Amino acid sequence: MSDPQTTYQELISKYKEYSVLGSISGLLHWDMQTVMPPKGNERRADQLSLLSGIMHSRLTSPRIGELIDRLQSSDGLTAEQSANLREIARDYRKATRIPQELVEELSRQQSLAHESWVKAREAADFAMFAPHLEILVRLTAEMA
């Protein structure tokens, strides 16, 4: 059994990869809202869906679960490290309860809905956005 500090560093390294992917997702969302060409929405939805799936896969990997289990049953972490472990474990537990396909589909639909929402807002026509909202509510309820 490796020492807790080595195990902790491996966990943090893997979680950092997940976090960096989240930063990339944030950048893609920002670009979508600011400078993305109008006809780029379908492609961006595909990109964000794929990225969400990759992030989910990274977070829910069996290795992450093994590292969490090993650290939770050991001593030798500082208070700060224990807090990090607690938060990572919470994220892991939540993510492992959600199928990757659902994560990807929700991400895709959110991206597609954004353009519709912008157009509906400009036209002051909620009916333009209503079908997307129905899909988002259904997927969010399924996720819950």
mmCIF file of N, CA and C in Angstrom:
data_model
loop_
_atom_site.group_PDB
_atom_site.id
_atom_site.type_symbol
_atom_site.label_atom_id
_atom_site.label_comp_id
_atom_site.label_asym_id
_atom_site.label_seq_id
_atom_site.Cartn_x
_atom_site.Cartn_y
_atom_site.Cartn_z
ATOM 1 N N MET A 1 0.854 -1.183 0.000
ATOM 2 C CA MET A 1 0.000 0.000 0.000
ATOM 3 C C MET A 1 0.896 1.242 0.000
ATOM 4 N N SER A 2 0.629 2.153 -0.909
ATOM 5 C CA SER A 2 1.456 3.365 -0.981
ATOM 6 C C SER A 2 1.093 4.319 0.153
ATOM 7 N N ASP A 3 2.001 5.235 0.385
ATOM 8 C CA ASP A 3 1.748 6.157 1.495
ATOM 9 C C ASP A 3 0.655 7.161 1.115
ATOM 10 N N PRO A 4 -0.040 7.708 2.097
ATOM 11 C CA PRO A 4 -1.160 8.612 1.832
ATOM 12 C C PRO A 4 -0.778 9.833 0.994
ATOM 13 N N GLN A 5 0.403 10.362 1.169
ATOM 14 C CA GLN A 5 0.784 11.562 0.417
ATOM 15 C C GLN A 5 0.936 11.268 -1.081
ATOM 16 N N THR A 6 1.501 10.113 -1.409
ATOM 17 C CA THR A 6 1.635 9.719 -2.819
ATOM 18 C C THR A 6 0.255 9.498 -3.431
ATOM 19 N N THR A 7 -0.603 8.821 -2.702
ATOM 20 C CA THR A 7 -1.969 8.566 -3.165
ATOM 21 C C THR A 7 -2.720 9.884 -3.332
ATOM 22 N N TYR A 8 -2.571 10.769 -2.370
ATOM 23 C CA TYR A 8 -3.233 12.077 -2.437
ATOM 24 C C TYR A 8 -2.757 12.859 -3.663
ATOM 25 N N GLN A 9 -1.457 12.862 -3.915
ATOM 26 C CA GLN A 9 -0.921 13.597 -5.054
ATOM 27 C C GLN A 9 -1.456 13.033 -6.376
ATOM 28 N N GLU A 10 -1.602 11.726 -6.459
ATOM 29 C CA GLU A 10 -2.177 11.130 -7.670
ATOM 30 C C GLU A 10 -3.631 11.569 -7.847
ATOM 31 N N LEU A 11 -4.389 11.558 -6.757
ATOM 32 C CA LEU A 11 -5.787 11.993 -6.810
ATOM 33 C C LEU A 11 -5.875 13.453 -7.251
ATOM 34 N N ILE A 12 -5.053 14.293 -6.672
ATOM 35 C CA ILE A 12 -5.077 15.722 -7.014
ATOM 36 C C ILE A 12 -4.688 15.921 -8.476
ATOM 37 N N SER A 13 -3.726 15.185 -8.951
ATOM 38 C CA SER A 13 -3.303 15.284 -10.347
ATOM 39 C C SER A 13 -4.462 14.924 -11.287
ATOM 40 N N LYS A 14 -5.169 13.849 -10.977
ATOM 41 C CA LYS A 14 -6.300 13.434 -11.810
ATOM 42 C C LYS A 14 -7.451 14.438 -11.715
ATOM 43 N N TYR A 15 -7.685 14.972 -10.536
ATOM 44 C CA TYR A 15 -8.766 15.954 -10.378
ATOM 45 C C TYR A 15 -8.405 17.271 -11.073
ATOM 46 N N LYS A 16 -7.122 17.594 -11.097
ATOM 47 C CA LYS A 16 -6.688 18.800 -11.794
ATOM 48 C C LYS A 16 -6.968 18.680 -13.292
ATOM 49 N N GLU A 17 -6.745 17.505 -13.863
ATOM 50 C CA GLU A 17 -7.072 17.293 -15.277
ATOM 51 C C GLU A 17 -8.555 17.557 -15.514
ATOM 52 N N TYR A 18 -9.400 17.027 -14.649
ATOM 53 C CA TYR A 18 -10.843 17.250 -14.740
ATOM 54 C C TYR A 18 -11.156 18.750 -14.643
ATOM 55 N N SER A 19 -10.502 19.423 -13.737
ATOM 56 C CA SER A 19 -10.717 20.855 -13.544
ATOM 57 C C SER A 19 -10.270 21.669 -14.760
ATOM 58 N N VAL A 20 -9.145 21.299 -15.346
ATOM 59 C CA VAL A 20 -8.662 22.002 -16.544
ATOM 60 C C VAL A 20 -9.642 21.812 -17.696
ATOM 61 N N LEU A 21 -10.181 20.613 -17.835
ATOM 62 C CA LEU A 21 -11.201 20.386 -18.863
ATOM 63 C C LEU A 21 -12.422 21.277 -18.609
ATOM 64 N N GLY A 22 -12.767 21.465 -17.345
ATOM 65 C CA GLY A 22 -13.867 22.370 -17.002
ATOM 66 C C GLY A 22 -13.566 23.802 -17.411
ATOM 67 N N SER A 23 -12.316 24.206 -17.297
ATOM 68 C CA SER A 23 -11.917 25.549 -17.731
ATOM 69 C C SER A 23 -12.068 25.696 -19.236
ATOM 70 N N ILE A 24 -11.724 24.646 -19.963
ATOM 71 C CA ILE A 24 -11.883 24.667 -21.414
ATOM 72 C C ILE A 24 -13.359 24.777 -21.767
ATOM 73 N N SER A 25 -14.190 24.058 -21.054
ATOM 74 C CA SER A 25 -15.636 24.135 -21.269
ATOM 75 C C SER A 25 -16.131 25.560 -21.031
ATOM 76 N N GLY A 26 -15.638 26.174 -19.970
ATOM 77 C CA GLY A 26 -16.023 27.557 -19.686
ATOM 78 C C GLY A 26 -15.624 28.501 -20.813
ATOM 79 N N LEU A 27 -14.456 28.290 -21.366
ATOM 80 C CA LEU A 27 -13.992 29.114 -22.478
ATOM 81 C C LEU A 27 -14.870 28.914 -23.712
ATOM 82 N N LEU A 28 -15.251 27.676 -23.990
ATOM 83 C CA LEU A 28 -16.134 27.419 -25.124
ATOM 84 C C LEU A 28 -17.504 28.070 -24.919
ATOM 85 N N HIS A 29 -18.003 28.028 -23.690
ATOM 86 C CA HIS A 29 -19.280 28.695 -23.388
ATOM 87 C C HIS A 29 -19.150 30.205 -23.565
ATOM 88 N N TRP A 30 -18.069 30.782 -23.086
ATOM 89 C CA TRP A 30 -17.857 32.222 -23.235
ATOM 90 C C TRP A 30 -17.814 32.589 -24.712
ATOM 91 N N ASP A 31 -17.070 31.831 -25.490
ATOM 92 C CA ASP A 31 -16.969 32.095 -26.918
ATOM 93 C C ASP A 31 -18.338 31.991 -27.585
ATOM 94 N N MET A 32 -19.117 31.018 -27.169
ATOM 95 C CA MET A 32 -20.454 30.830 -27.737
ATOM 96 C C MET A 32 -21.322 32.065 -27.502
ATOM 97 N N GLN A 33 -21.145 32.702 -26.355
ATOM 98 C CA GLN A 33 -21.978 33.848 -26.007
ATOM 99 C C GLN A 33 -21.448 35.176 -26.528
ATOM 100 N N THR A 34 -20.216 35.197 -27.004
ATOM 101 C CA THR A 34 -19.630 36.479 -27.385
ATOM 102 C C THR A 34 -19.263 36.592 -28.861
ATOM 103 N N VAL A 35 -18.500 35.650 -29.398
ATOM 104 C CA VAL A 35 -17.988 35.837 -30.750
ATOM 105 C C VAL A 35 -18.240 34.679 -31.704
ATOM 106 N N MET A 36 -18.904 33.656 -31.268
ATOM 107 C CA MET A 36 -19.116 32.503 -32.139
ATOM 108 C C MET A 36 -20.013 32.881 -33.313
ATOM 109 N N PRO A 37 -19.647 32.474 -34.526
ATOM 110 C CA PRO A 37 -20.522 32.746 -35.670
ATOM 111 C C PRO A 37 -21.888 32.092 -35.481
ATOM 112 N N PRO A 38 -22.939 32.722 -35.945
ATOM 113 C CA PRO A 38 -24.300 32.200 -35.733
ATOM 114 C C PRO A 38 -24.496 30.759 -36.198
ATOM 115 N N LYS A 39 -23.844 30.360 -37.262
ATOM 116 C CA LYS A 39 -24.041 29.002 -37.768
ATOM 117 C C LYS A 39 -23.136 27.977 -37.083
ATOM 118 N N GLY A 40 -22.417 28.397 -36.066
ATOM 119 C CA GLY A 40 -21.513 27.489 -35.366
ATOM 120 C C GLY A 40 -22.155 26.749 -34.209
ATOM 121 N N ASN A 41 -23.433 26.992 -33.965
ATOM 122 C CA ASN A 41 -24.086 26.449 -32.777
ATOM 123 C C ASN A 41 -24.121 24.922 -32.746
ATOM 124 N N GLU A 42 -24.446 24.285 -33.864
ATOM 125 C CA GLU A 42 -24.503 22.818 -33.895
ATOM 126 C C GLU A 42 -23.143 22.217 -33.569
ATOM 127 N N ARG A 43 -22.094 22.762 -34.190
ATOM 128 C CA ARG A 43 -20.747 22.249 -33.960
ATOM 129 C C ARG A 43 -20.334 22.485 -32.509
ATOM 130 N N ARG A 44 -20.661 23.661 -31.972
ATOM 131 C CA ARG A 44 -20.308 23.952 -30.584
ATOM 132 C C ARG A 44 -21.055 23.028 -29.637
ATOM 133 N N ALA A 45 -22.309 22.741 -29.947
ATOM 134 C CA ALA A 45 -23.068 21.796 -29.117
ATOM 135 C C ALA A 45 -22.391 20.431 -29.117
ATOM 136 N N ASP A 46 -21.900 19.999 -30.282
ATOM 137 C CA ASP A 46 -21.175 18.730 -30.365
ATOM 138 C C ASP A 46 -19.892 18.783 -29.537
ATOM 139 N N GLN A 47 -19.170 19.896 -29.634
ATOM 140 C CA GLN A 47 -17.921 20.042 -28.885
ATOM 141 C C GLN A 47 -18.166 19.983 -27.383
ATOM 142 N N LEU A 48 -19.139 20.746 -26.926
ATOM 143 C CA LEU A 48 -19.421 20.784 -25.494
ATOM 144 C C LEU A 48 -19.966 19.452 -24.976
ATOM 145 N N SER A 49 -20.755 18.785 -25.792
ATOM 146 C CA SER A 49 -21.261 17.473 -25.403
ATOM 147 C C SER A 49 -20.118 16.480 -25.251
ATOM 148 N N LEU A 50 -19.218 16.462 -26.219
ATOM 149 C CA LEU A 50 -18.061 15.565 -26.152
ATOM 150 C C LEU A 50 -17.192 15.898 -24.941
ATOM 151 N N LEU A 51 -16.933 17.171 -24.737
ATOM 152 C CA LEU A 51 -16.102 17.583 -23.613
ATOM 153 C C LEU A 51 -16.761 17.217 -22.277
ATOM 154 N N SER A 52 -18.063 17.393 -22.177
ATOM 155 C CA SER A 52 -18.780 17.002 -20.954
ATOM 156 C C SER A 52 -18.650 15.510 -20.701
ATOM 157 N N GLY A 53 -18.727 14.725 -21.774
ATOM 158 C CA GLY A 53 -18.560 13.285 -21.632
ATOM 159 C C GLY A 53 -17.165 12.904 -21.176
ATOM 160 N N ILE A 54 -16.167 13.569 -21.742
ATOM 161 C CA ILE A 54 -14.785 13.300 -21.342
ATOM 162 C C ILE A 54 -14.587 13.673 -19.875
ATOM 163 N N MET A 55 -15.113 14.830 -19.485
ATOM 164 C CA MET A 55 -14.992 15.249 -18.088
ATOM 165 C C MET A 55 -15.658 14.239 -17.162
ATOM 166 N N HIS A 56 -16.850 13.808 -17.522
ATOM 167 C CA HIS A 56 -17.582 12.847 -16.706
ATOM 168 C C HIS A 56 -16.801 11.543 -16.590
ATOM 169 N N SER A 57 -16.255 11.098 -17.704
ATOM 170 C CA SER A 57 -15.469 9.871 -17.709
ATOM 171 C C SER A 57 -14.239 9.987 -16.815
ATOM 172 N N ARG A 58 -13.588 11.122 -16.871
ATOM 173 C CA ARG A 58 -12.406 11.329 -16.017
ATOM 174 C C ARG A 58 -12.784 11.310 -14.540
ATOM 175 N N LEU A 59 -13.871 12.012 -14.213
ATOM 176 C CA LEU A 59 -14.266 12.112 -12.811
ATOM 177 C C LEU A 59 -14.767 10.789 -12.253
ATOM 178 N N THR A 60 -15.395 9.984 -13.088
ATOM 179 C CA THR A 60 -16.007 8.748 -12.599
ATOM 180 C C THR A 60 -15.133 7.515 -12.843
ATOM 181 N N SER A 61 -13.894 7.723 -13.208
ATOM 182 C CA SER A 61 -13.030 6.569 -13.485
ATOM 183 C C SER A 61 -12.869 5.723 -12.215
ATOM 184 N N PRO A 62 -12.786 4.412 -12.395
ATOM 185 C CA PRO A 62 -12.606 3.536 -11.229
ATOM 186 C C PRO A 62 -11.362 3.907 -10.415
ATOM 187 N N ARG A 63 -10.331 4.403 -11.081
ATOM 188 C CA ARG A 63 -9.112 4.761 -10.354
ATOM 189 C C ARG A 63 -9.376 5.874 -9.347
ATOM 190 N N ILE A 64 -10.191 6.844 -9.720
ATOM 191 C CA ILE A 64 -10.547 7.925 -8.782
ATOM 192 C C ILE A 64 -11.223 7.315 -7.559
ATOM 193 N N GLY A 65 -12.157 6.393 -7.790
ATOM 194 C CA GLY A 65 -12.836 5.735 -6.674
ATOM 195 C C GLY A 65 -11.871 4.970 -5.782
ATOM 196 N N GLU A 66 -10.914 4.284 -6.400
ATOM 197 C CA GLU A 66 -9.920 3.545 -5.618
ATOM 198 C C GLU A 66 -9.087 4.491 -4.753
ATOM 199 N N LEU A 67 -8.656 5.591 -5.343
ATOM 200 C CA LEU A 67 -7.838 6.550 -4.600
ATOM 201 C C LEU A 67 -8.618 7.151 -3.437
ATOM 202 N N ILE A 68 -9.873 7.497 -3.685
ATOM 203 C CA ILE A 68 -10.722 8.049 -2.633
ATOM 204 C C ILE A 68 -10.873 7.036 -1.498
ATOM 205 N N ASP A 69 -11.200 5.794 -1.845
ATOM 206 C CA ASP A 69 -11.376 4.751 -0.824
ATOM 207 C C ASP A 69 -10.110 4.558 -0.003
ATOM 208 N N ARG A 70 -8.989 4.520 -0.698
ATOM 209 C CA ARG A 70 -7.714 4.307 -0.008
ATOM 210 C C ARG A 70 -7.431 5.455 0.962
ATOM 211 N N LEU A 71 -7.687 6.682 0.522
ATOM 212 C CA LEU A 71 -7.401 7.838 1.376
ATOM 213 C C LEU A 71 -8.389 7.958 2.534
ATOM 214 N N GLN A 72 -9.644 7.597 2.291
ATOM 215 C CA GLN A 72 -10.635 7.688 3.367
ATOM 216 C C GLN A 72 -10.379 6.675 4.471
ATOM 217 N N SER A 73 -9.668 5.609 4.141
ATOM 218 C CA SER A 73 -9.388 4.601 5.163
ATOM 219 C C SER A 73 -7.970 4.706 5.715
ATOM 220 N N SER A 74 -7.342 5.843 5.493
ATOM 221 C CA SER A 74 -5.981 6.016 6.003
ATOM 222 C C SER A 74 -5.876 7.276 6.838
ATOM 223 N N ASP A 75 -4.783 7.373 7.561
ATOM 224 C CA ASP A 75 -4.442 8.581 8.301
ATOM 225 C C ASP A 75 -3.298 9.258 7.552
ATOM 226 N N GLY A 76 -2.957 10.437 7.961
ATOM 227 C CA GLY A 76 -1.773 11.065 7.394
ATOM 228 C C GLY A 76 -2.045 12.235 6.480
ATOM 229 N N LEU A 77 -3.302 12.677 6.377
ATOM 230 C CA LEU A 77 -3.603 13.860 5.585
ATOM 231 C C LEU A 77 -3.747 15.069 6.494
ATOM 232 N N THR A 78 -3.370 16.216 5.985
ATOM 233 C CA THR A 78 -3.574 17.447 6.735
ATOM 234 C C THR A 78 -5.062 17.789 6.726
ATOM 235 N N ALA A 79 -5.452 18.769 7.513
ATOM 236 C CA ALA A 79 -6.855 19.197 7.548
ATOM 237 C C ALA A 79 -7.283 19.707 6.173
ATOM 238 N N GLU A 80 -6.411 20.443 5.510
ATOM 239 C CA GLU A 80 -6.731 20.968 4.172
ATOM 240 C C GLU A 80 -6.884 19.829 3.166
ATOM 241 N N GLN A 81 -5.995 18.857 3.224
ATOM 242 C CA GLN A 81 -6.078 17.711 2.323
ATOM 243 C C GLN A 81 -7.342 16.900 2.586
ATOM 244 N N SER A 82 -7.693 16.747 3.836
ATOM 245 C CA SER A 82 -8.925 16.024 4.184
ATOM 246 C C SER A 82 -10.154 16.740 3.637
ATOM 247 N N ALA A 83 -10.142 18.075 3.697
ATOM 248 C CA ALA A 83 -11.256 18.851 3.141
ATOM 249 C C ALA A 83 -11.328 18.672 1.627
ATOM 250 N N ASN A 84 -10.167 18.715 0.958
ATOM 251 C CA ASN A 84 -10.143 18.478 -0.487
ATOM 252 C C ASN A 84 -10.678 17.095 -0.814
ATOM 253 N N LEU A 85 -10.240 16.103 -0.076
ATOM 254 C CA LEU A 85 -10.698 14.735 -0.282
ATOM 255 C C LEU A 85 -12.208 14.641 -0.127
ATOM 256 N N ARG A 86 -12.736 15.269 0.885
ATOM 257 C CA ARG A 86 -14.182 15.255 1.144
ATOM 258 C C ARG A 86 -14.948 15.844 -0.045
ATOM 259 N N GLU A 87 -14.461 16.961 -0.592
ATOM 260 C CA GLU A 87 -15.141 17.603 -1.722
ATOM 261 C C GLU A 87 -15.011 16.783 -3.005
ATOM 262 N N ILE A 88 -13.840 16.234 -3.252
ATOM 263 C CA ILE A 88 -13.644 15.400 -4.437
ATOM 264 C C ILE A 88 -14.518 14.153 -4.337
ATOM 265 N N ALA A 89 -14.578 13.559 -3.162
ATOM 266 C CA ALA A 89 -15.412 12.368 -2.956
ATOM 267 C C ALA A 89 -16.885 12.701 -3.195
ATOM 268 N N ARG A 90 -17.316 13.868 -2.758
ATOM 269 C CA ARG A 90 -18.708 14.287 -2.985
ATOM 270 C C ARG A 90 -18.973 14.429 -4.477
ATOM 271 N N ASP A 91 -18.074 15.093 -5.203
ATOM 272 C CA ASP A 91 -18.220 15.239 -6.658
ATOM 273 C C ASP A 91 -18.259 13.867 -7.331
ATOM 274 N N TYR A 92 -17.387 12.975 -6.897
ATOM 275 C CA TYR A 92 -17.310 11.627 -7.464
ATOM 276 C C TYR A 92 -18.615 10.871 -7.237
ATOM 277 N N ARG A 93 -19.124 10.900 -6.009
ATOM 278 C CA ARG A 93 -20.377 10.190 -5.701
ATOM 279 C C ARG A 93 -21.534 10.709 -6.541
ATOM 280 N N LYS A 94 -21.638 12.019 -6.660
ATOM 281 C CA LYS A 94 -22.716 12.601 -7.467
ATOM 282 C C LYS A 94 -22.587 12.188 -8.926
ATOM 283 N N ALA A 95 -21.385 12.276 -9.461
ATOM 284 C CA ALA A 95 -21.167 11.985 -10.881
ATOM 285 C C ALA A 95 -21.400 10.515 -11.210
ATOM 286 N N THR A 96 -21.026 9.620 -10.310
ATOM 287 C CA THR A 96 -21.178 8.197 -10.606
ATOM 288 C C THR A 96 -22.635 7.755 -10.608
ATOM 289 N N ARG A 97 -23.513 8.590 -10.151
ATOM 290 C CA ARG A 97 -24.945 8.262 -10.157
ATOM 291 C C ARG A 97 -25.632 8.691 -11.456
ATOM 292 N N ILE A 98 -24.898 9.359 -12.324
ATOM 293 C CA ILE A 98 -25.477 9.899 -13.551
ATOM 294 C C ILE A 98 -24.812 9.232 -14.755
ATOM 295 N N PRO A 99 -25.607 8.664 -15.663
ATOM 296 C CA PRO A 99 -25.020 8.045 -16.848
ATOM 297 C C PRO A 99 -24.333 9.090 -17.744
ATOM 298 N N GLN A 100 -23.222 8.698 -18.324
ATOM 299 C CA GLN A 100 -22.467 9.615 -19.184
ATOM 300 C C GLN A 100 -23.315 10.101 -20.360
ATOM 301 N N GLU A 101 -24.147 9.235 -20.921
ATOM 302 C CA GLU A 101 -24.988 9.617 -22.055
ATOM 303 C C GLU A 101 -25.920 10.769 -21.677
ATOM 304 N N LEU A 102 -26.432 10.737 -20.464
ATOM 305 C CA LEU A 102 -27.319 11.805 -20.003
ATOM 306 C C LEU A 102 -26.548 13.109 -19.834
ATOM 307 N N VAL A 103 -25.342 13.030 -19.304
ATOM 308 C CA VAL A 103 -24.491 14.219 -19.154
ATOM 309 C C VAL A 103 -24.242 14.849 -20.526
ATOM 310 N N GLU A 104 -23.911 14.018 -21.491
ATOM 311 C CA GLU A 104 -23.615 14.509 -22.835
ATOM 312 C C GLU A 104 -24.850 15.116 -23.484
ATOM 313 N N GLU A 105 -25.991 14.437 -23.357
ATOM 314 C CA GLU A 105 -27.220 14.934 -23.991
ATOM 315 C C GLU A 105 -27.682 16.249 -23.359
ATOM 316 N N LEU A 106 -27.587 16.346 -22.047
ATOM 317 C CA LEU A 106 -27.972 17.595 -21.391
ATOM 318 C C LEU A 106 -27.062 18.731 -21.852
ATOM 319 N N SER A 107 -25.781 18.484 -21.930
ATOM 320 C CA SER A 107 -24.845 19.507 -22.392
ATOM 321 C C SER A 107 -25.182 19.940 -23.814
ATOM 322 N N ARG A 108 -25.441 18.981 -24.666
ATOM 323 C CA ARG A 108 -25.783 19.293 -26.067
ATOM 324 C C ARG A 108 -27.051 20.137 -26.136
ATOM 325 N N GLN A 109 -28.065 19.730 -25.412
ATOM 326 C CA GLN A 109 -29.339 20.457 -25.452
ATOM 327 C C GLN A 109 -29.219 21.860 -24.847
ATOM 328 N N GLN A 110 -28.408 22.004 -23.821
ATOM 329 C CA GLN A 110 -28.191 23.334 -23.245
ATOM 330 C C GLN A 110 -27.551 24.258 -24.271
ATOM 331 N N SER A 111 -26.594 23.735 -25.006
ATOM 332 C CA SER A 111 -25.918 24.534 -26.025
ATOM 333 C C SER A 111 -26.879 24.927 -27.138
ATOM 334 N N LEU A 112 -27.677 23.979 -27.592
ATOM 335 C CA LEU A 112 -28.648 24.275 -28.646
ATOM 336 C C LEU A 112 -29.709 25.254 -28.154
ATOM 337 N N ALA A 113 -30.111 25.110 -26.915
ATOM 338 C CA ALA A 113 -31.147 25.983 -26.361
ATOM 339 C C ALA A 113 -30.663 27.422 -26.220
ATOM 340 N N HIS A 114 -29.378 27.605 -26.002
ATOM 341 C CA HIS A 114 -28.860 28.959 -25.791
ATOM 342 C C HIS A 114 -29.153 29.861 -26.982
ATOM 343 N N GLU A 115 -28.866 29.393 -28.185
ATOM 344 C CA GLU A 115 -29.120 30.213 -29.371
ATOM 345 C C GLU A 115 -30.607 30.516 -29.516
ATOM 346 N N SER A 116 -31.432 29.520 -29.253
ATOM 347 C CA SER A 116 -32.874 29.717 -29.324
ATOM 348 C C SER A 116 -33.339 30.755 -28.302
ATOM 349 N N TRP A 117 -32.761 30.688 -27.097
ATOM 350 C CA TRP A 117 -33.125 31.639 -26.046
ATOM 351 C C TRP A 117 -32.749 33.064 -26.454
ATOM 352 N N VAL A 118 -31.566 33.232 -27.032
ATOM 353 C CA VAL A 118 -31.128 34.565 -27.465
ATOM 354 C C VAL A 118 -32.090 35.122 -28.513
ATOM 355 N N LYS A 119 -32.445 34.302 -29.492
ATOM 356 C CA LYS A 119 -33.374 34.750 -30.545
ATOM 357 C C LYS A 119 -34.762 35.041 -29.970
ATOM 358 N N ALA A 120 -35.226 34.185 -29.076
ATOM 359 C CA ALA A 120 -36.554 34.376 -28.468
ATOM 360 C C ALA A 120 -36.585 35.648 -27.634
ATOM 361 N N ARG A 121 -35.506 35.918 -26.929
ATOM 362 C CA ARG A 121 -35.430 37.128 -26.109
ATOM 363 C C ARG A 121 -35.458 38.375 -26.983
ATOM 364 N N GLU A 122 -34.692 38.349 -28.066
ATOM 365 C CA GLU A 122 -34.681 39.501 -28.976
ATOM 366 C C GLU A 122 -36.051 39.749 -29.585
ATOM 367 N N ALA A 123 -36.758 38.671 -29.898
ATOM 368 C CA ALA A 123 -38.079 38.796 -30.522
ATOM 369 C C ALA A 123 -39.201 38.904 -29.492
ATOM 370 N N ALA A 124 -38.849 38.816 -28.215
ATOM 371 C CA ALA A 124 -39.844 38.807 -27.136
ATOM 372 C C ALA A 124 -40.925 37.759 -27.422
ATOM 373 N N ASP A 125 -40.477 36.564 -27.827
ATOM 374 C CA ASP A 125 -41.382 35.480 -28.207
ATOM 375 C C ASP A 125 -40.982 34.197 -27.481
ATOM 376 N N PHE A 126 -41.584 33.984 -26.329
ATOM 377 C CA PHE A 126 -41.254 32.814 -25.515
ATOM 378 C C PHE A 126 -41.516 31.515 -26.260
ATOM 379 N N ALA A 127 -42.503 31.494 -27.138
ATOM 380 C CA ALA A 127 -42.860 30.277 -27.860
ATOM 381 C C ALA A 127 -41.673 29.719 -28.661
ATOM 382 N N MET A 128 -40.773 30.593 -29.079
ATOM 383 C CA MET A 128 -39.596 30.140 -29.822
ATOM 384 C C MET A 128 -38.697 29.277 -28.940
ATOM 385 N N PHE A 129 -38.661 29.563 -27.666
ATOM 386 C CA PHE A 129 -37.773 28.875 -26.734
ATOM 387 C C PHE A 129 -38.453 27.707 -26.019
ATOM 388 N N ALA A 130 -39.772 27.711 -25.968
ATOM 389 C CA ALA A 130 -40.527 26.722 -25.188
ATOM 390 C C ALA A 130 -40.153 25.271 -25.482
ATOM 391 N N PRO A 131 -39.990 24.854 -26.742
ATOM 392 C CA PRO A 131 -39.629 23.450 -26.986
ATOM 393 C C PRO A 131 -38.273 23.064 -26.361
ATOM 394 N N HIS A 132 -37.330 23.982 -26.409
ATOM 395 C CA HIS A 132 -36.030 23.715 -25.802
ATOM 396 C C HIS A 132 -36.160 23.623 -24.283
ATOM 397 N N LEU A 133 -36.961 24.481 -23.705
ATOM 398 C CA LEU A 133 -37.157 24.455 -22.263
ATOM 399 C C LEU A 133 -37.773 23.133 -21.821
ATOM 400 N N GLU A 134 -38.725 22.636 -22.588
ATOM 401 C CA GLU A 134 -39.344 21.348 -22.257
ATOM 402 C C GLU A 134 -38.298 20.229 -22.226
ATOM 403 N N ILE A 135 -37.414 20.228 -23.215
ATOM 404 C CA ILE A 135 -36.360 19.209 -23.269
ATOM 405 C C ILE A 135 -35.429 19.351 -22.071
ATOM 406 N N LEU A 136 -35.034 20.585 -21.761
ATOM 407 C CA LEU A 136 -34.122 20.811 -20.637
ATOM 408 C C LEU A 136 -34.752 20.402 -19.310
ATOM 409 N N VAL A 137 -36.014 20.689 -19.127
ATOM 410 C CA VAL A 137 -36.705 20.306 -17.890
ATOM 411 C C VAL A 137 -36.764 18.783 -17.783
ATOM 412 N N ARG A 138 -37.077 18.117 -18.896
ATOM 413 C CA ARG A 138 -37.154 16.655 -18.885
ATOM 414 C C ARG A 138 -35.788 16.031 -18.550
ATOM 415 N N LEU A 139 -34.741 16.521 -19.196
ATOM 416 C CA LEU A 139 -33.410 15.968 -18.948
ATOM 417 C C LEU A 139 -32.928 16.270 -17.519
ATOM 418 N N THR A 140 -33.225 17.465 -17.039
ATOM 419 C CA THR A 140 -32.828 17.829 -15.683
ATOM 420 C C THR A 140 -33.573 16.979 -14.654
ATOM 421 N N ALA A 141 -34.852 16.729 -14.907
ATOM 422 C CA ALA A 141 -35.628 15.860 -14.016
ATOM 423 C C ALA A 141 -35.072 14.440 -14.034
ATOM 424 N N GLU A 142 -34.688 13.971 -15.206
ATOM 425 C CA GLU A 142 -34.098 12.632 -15.317
ATOM 426 C C GLU A 142 -32.779 12.576 -14.537
ATOM 427 N N MET A 143 -32.012 13.641 -14.615
ATOM 428 C CA MET A 143 -30.746 13.679 -13.908
ATOM 429 C C MET A 143 -30.978 13.674 -12.393
ATOM 430 N N ALA A 144 -31.995 14.396 -11.956
ATOM 431 C CA ALA A 144 -32.298 14.460 -10.521
ATOM 432 C C ALA A 144 -32.739 13.108 -10.019
#
